XYZ file of C-alpha atoms in Angstrom:
300
model
C 0.000 0.000 0.000
C 1.141 3.524 -0.810
C 0.439 6.513 1.447
C 0.401 8.867 -1.542
C -0.894 8.599 -5.084
C 1.552 11.323 -6.131
C 4.681 12.922 -4.719
C 5.651 16.141 -6.482
C 9.293 17.204 -6.192
C 9.675 20.733 -7.474
C 9.315 24.457 -7.207
C 7.064 26.706 -5.172
C 6.808 30.343 -6.259
C 4.769 33.419 -5.608
C 3.247 34.457 -8.952
C 3.226 38.221 -9.474
C 0.766 38.753 -12.329
C 0.030 41.825 -14.465
C -2.508 41.960 -17.279
C -1.285 43.813 -20.390
C -2.846 44.793 -23.704
C 0.250 43.390 -25.389
C 3.585 42.115 -24.204
C 6.474 44.598 -24.598
C 9.188 44.246 -27.188
C 12.891 44.705 -26.479
C 13.536 48.053 -24.790
C 9.820 48.899 -24.670
C 7.672 49.853 -21.671
C 3.933 49.188 -21.594
C 1.343 49.960 -18.941
C -0.507 47.085 -17.311
C -3.310 46.470 -14.865
C -3.095 46.060 -11.099
C -0.527 43.636 -9.709
C -1.951 40.496 -8.125
C -0.057 37.867 -6.102
C -0.953 34.191 -6.336
C 0.598 30.933 -5.098
C 2.392 29.187 -7.967
C 5.520 27.383 -9.131
C 5.372 24.239 -11.234
C 5.828 21.876 -8.314
C 3.291 23.578 -6.053
C 0.867 23.909 -8.969
C 1.044 20.206 -9.784
C 0.499 19.244 -6.156
C -2.595 21.446 -5.820
C -3.984 20.310 -9.176
C -3.681 16.638 -8.220
C -5.157 17.155 -4.759
C -8.127 19.046 -6.217
C -8.842 16.019 -8.398
C -8.856 13.747 -5.363
C -5.307 12.376 -5.371
C -3.487 11.763 -2.090
C -0.636 14.175 -2.712
C 2.583 15.279 -1.025
C 5.036 18.023 -1.998
C 8.815 18.070 -1.558
C 9.950 21.667 -2.043
C 11.653 24.600 -0.337
C 10.244 28.057 0.436
C 11.580 31.093 2.255
C 10.722 32.097 5.804
C 8.664 35.020 4.535
C 5.142 36.105 3.602
C 5.315 34.445 0.172
C 6.387 31.180 1.791
C 3.459 31.314 4.204
C 1.107 32.015 1.296
C 2.361 28.884 -0.465
C 2.100 26.658 2.588
C -1.434 27.889 3.255
C -2.507 27.198 -0.346
C -1.094 23.653 -0.254
C -2.835 22.810 3.002
C -6.103 24.330 1.826
C -6.034 22.041 -1.222
C -5.354 18.984 0.941
C -1.662 18.516 0.060
C 0.581 16.989 2.733
C 3.330 19.590 3.351
C 5.545 17.443 5.568
C 8.175 17.607 2.819
C 8.129 21.399 2.373
C 11.361 22.820 3.813
C 11.532 26.417 5.039
C 14.513 28.791 4.900
C 17.828 29.132 3.107
C 16.742 31.914 0.732
C 13.693 34.050 -0.071
C 10.741 32.282 -1.653
C 10.964 32.000 -5.438
C 9.037 34.537 -7.497
C 7.564 34.367 -11.001
C 6.887 37.611 -12.875
C 3.987 36.953 -15.271
C 2.355 39.114 -17.942
C -0.933 37.969 -19.446
C -2.411 39.458 -22.646
C -6.126 39.619 -23.573
C -5.924 36.334 -25.504
C -4.771 34.502 -22.363
C -1.188 33.964 -23.540
C 1.501 34.613 -20.952
C 5.202 35.377 -20.611
C 7.037 34.349 -17.433
C 10.373 35.218 -15.806
C 11.315 33.190 -12.714
C 13.618 34.142 -9.830
C 14.317 30.716 -8.268
C 15.112 31.868 -4.714
C 14.666 28.984 -2.281
C 13.917 26.587 -5.143
C 17.591 26.716 -6.046
C 18.444 25.487 -2.539
C 16.462 22.245 -2.805
C 19.437 19.892 -2.831
C 20.234 16.222 -3.419
C 20.751 15.976 0.350
C 17.152 17.079 0.851
C 16.008 14.309 -1.501
C 17.973 11.651 0.359
C 16.552 12.907 3.672
C 13.037 12.527 2.227
C 13.493 8.917 1.110
C 10.492 7.881 3.211
C 8.276 10.087 1.017
C 9.670 8.524 -2.149
C 9.014 5.018 -0.862
C 5.478 5.974 0.185
C 4.477 7.288 -3.268
C 3.038 5.405 -6.220
C 4.101 8.096 -8.752
C 6.819 10.768 -8.450
C 6.647 13.886 -10.618
C 9.353 16.513 -11.161
C 10.131 19.604 -13.238
C 13.251 21.709 -13.847
C 12.602 24.830 -11.759
C 14.829 23.142 -9.170
C 18.495 22.175 -9.687
C 19.045 19.419 -12.234
C 21.296 17.534 -9.814
C 18.329 17.348 -7.434
C 16.197 15.762 -10.147
C 19.024 13.301 -10.848
C 19.027 12.389 -7.151
C 15.277 11.756 -7.279
C 15.842 9.305 -10.129
C 18.665 7.558 -8.257
C 16.478 7.141 -5.171
C 13.296 5.943 -6.857
C 12.095 2.747 -5.209
C 11.289 -0.251 -7.361
C 7.732 -0.065 -8.594
C 7.393 3.734 -8.492
C 6.716 5.588 -11.732
C 8.624 8.758 -12.640
C 7.021 11.588 -14.624
C 9.075 14.571 -15.807
C 8.049 17.851 -17.395
C 11.435 19.371 -18.356
C 10.451 23.012 -17.955
C 12.314 25.284 -18.283
C 13.968 22.970 -20.824
C 17.607 21.961 -20.941
C 19.545 18.931 -22.183
C 18.984 15.952 -19.909
C 21.424 13.242 -18.774
C 20.779 9.736 -20.032
C 19.876 8.343 -16.603
C 17.076 10.898 -16.194
C 15.711 10.257 -19.694
C 15.767 6.499 -19.086
C 13.611 6.885 -15.950
C 10.886 8.996 -17.586
C 7.548 7.243 -18.013
C 6.501 9.558 -19.513
C 8.596 12.553 -20.502
C 6.026 15.357 -21.025
C 7.042 18.190 -23.389
C 5.520 20.950 -25.459
C 6.952 21.911 -28.854
C 9.559 24.310 -27.443
C 10.734 21.846 -24.787
C 10.943 19.047 -27.334
C 13.163 21.106 -29.645
C 15.532 22.102 -26.807
C 15.984 18.492 -25.672
C 16.470 17.302 -29.245
C 19.156 19.955 -29.715
C 20.731 19.990 -33.163
C 18.841 16.901 -34.339
C 16.636 17.643 -37.334
C 13.244 16.590 -35.977
C 10.966 17.584 -38.848
C 7.692 19.472 -38.602
C 5.369 16.741 -37.313
C 4.900 16.112 -33.569
C 4.954 12.405 -34.386
C 8.536 12.878 -35.596
C 9.574 14.691 -32.394
C 7.990 12.000 -30.239
C 9.718 9.198 -32.142
C 13.161 10.769 -31.879
C 12.652 11.636 -28.199
C 11.606 8.056 -27.515
C 14.806 6.830 -29.144
C 16.811 8.937 -26.676
C 15.744 6.719 -23.790
C 12.384 7.551 -22.155
C 9.984 4.671 -21.655
C 7.190 6.879 -23.015
C 6.695 10.417 -24.316
C 3.765 12.848 -24.277
C 3.836 15.919 -26.531
C 1.303 18.575 -25.546
C -0.095 20.572 -28.465
C -2.254 23.240 -26.811
C -5.590 23.617 -28.532
C -4.680 20.645 -30.759
C -4.639 18.221 -27.828
C -1.683 15.919 -27.235
C 0.248 13.010 -28.657
C 1.411 9.952 -26.723
C 4.209 7.650 -27.819
C 5.648 4.414 -26.460
C 6.997 1.184 -27.851
C 3.364 0.248 -28.537
C 2.975 3.108 -31.027
C 1.865 6.725 -31.346
C -1.644 7.982 -30.551
C -3.238 11.398 -30.978
C -5.379 12.659 -28.095
C -7.983 15.278 -29.074
C -8.454 18.521 -27.180
C -11.602 19.868 -25.553
C -12.752 23.116 -27.134
C -13.155 25.924 -24.592
C -12.835 29.721 -24.520
C -9.360 30.331 -23.080
C -9.068 33.112 -20.511
C -5.596 32.480 -19.058
C -3.198 29.640 -19.914
C -1.058 30.105 -16.769
C -0.643 26.752 -15.034
C -2.538 24.724 -17.623
C 0.492 22.567 -18.396
C 0.956 21.870 -14.691
C -2.689 20.807 -14.381
C -2.235 18.504 -17.387
C 0.883 16.883 -15.941
C -0.657 16.400 -12.495
C -3.809 14.833 -13.898
C -1.851 12.512 -16.179
C 0.496 11.401 -13.387
C -2.391 10.672 -11.044
C -4.368 8.676 -13.608
C -1.308 6.631 -14.528
C -0.911 5.687 -10.881
C -4.579 4.701 -10.816
C -3.981 2.146 -13.554
C -5.060 4.055 -16.667
C -3.201 3.522 -19.923
C -1.040 6.369 -21.180
C -3.610 7.356 -23.820
C -6.466 7.245 -21.303
C -4.503 9.312 -18.792
C -3.582 11.892 -21.453
C -7.210 12.181 -22.584
C -8.303 12.907 -19.018
C -5.398 15.328 -18.558
C -6.444 17.225 -21.704
C -9.866 17.781 -20.152
C -8.307 18.987 -16.911
C -5.999 21.370 -18.786
C -8.931 22.699 -20.808
C -10.921 23.377 -17.664
C -7.953 25.236 -16.150
C -7.679 27.771 -18.999
C -11.281 28.909 -18.549
C -10.372 30.764 -15.324
C -7.688 33.299 -14.450
C -4.652 32.428 -12.370
C -2.828 29.163 -11.856
C -3.891 27.306 -8.725
C -7.165 29.228 -8.528
C -8.105 27.854 -11.936
C -7.514 24.167 -11.226
C -10.739 22.160 -11.413
C -12.211 19.559 -9.125
C -13.125 16.151 -10.521
C -16.786 17.236 -10.670
C -15.893 20.320 -12.723
C -13.906 18.197 -15.181
C -16.875 15.860 -15.603
C -19.017 18.767 -16.805
C -16.815 19.301 -19.873
């Protein structure tokens, strides 16, 4: 028996959000709306998204001993996430500066803060959480060596899910553990590097799969997603909605997919459910505030 359906190892940020009519170009200043502060960070977002759906969820992360850190801890507990693995101190809480235009598209700059102090030692100290979790999910807003340590300490039988965002080349041992590796077009191209991948997502997925992951999911926004494994490649359709704000939608997708995989769904089934969760998330503003419950997903 596992204590947790999902353990998320990753970042926790305060999202500082400004609405703009259009995002500025180089050297340009534009006026925006009022600044709002929300709990965010890819790790914290995934944990909240999974807990909202009903998953027994824990978070391994680091925040500062400050108001932003308290905001993040409060949001995790309110969603039902176990915060026993959230470490406090070492640096100020990470901050994401986000601009959102009227179409819902966003641009994000992240100051890692305490996220950069989540170390391999912290992972080893939290081995009990790893052994208590059916699925472990990670991202790259924490040091890469910390993600490597997660992979090295995965217990037999646990499944590892990675969204390599922000993207960077990955060591072979991390790629080999991914089941699946979840990427959008930009992330896929960064990981593929100089390899000529062609224009079709099917081509990207096939080449990524050859680099070592056990399975690959390519998210395609309004076009849905594509899943690839040794069993073949499958397209997953999207759910048509009116997008208000895409912030956090990828995190909601990843969390939903990871949870459903741990519940025994096939990769294609889990991705189809995750597409519905991601679609529901873009119909509301904000990141964590937009994440749906299972009942809200069922209405789509």
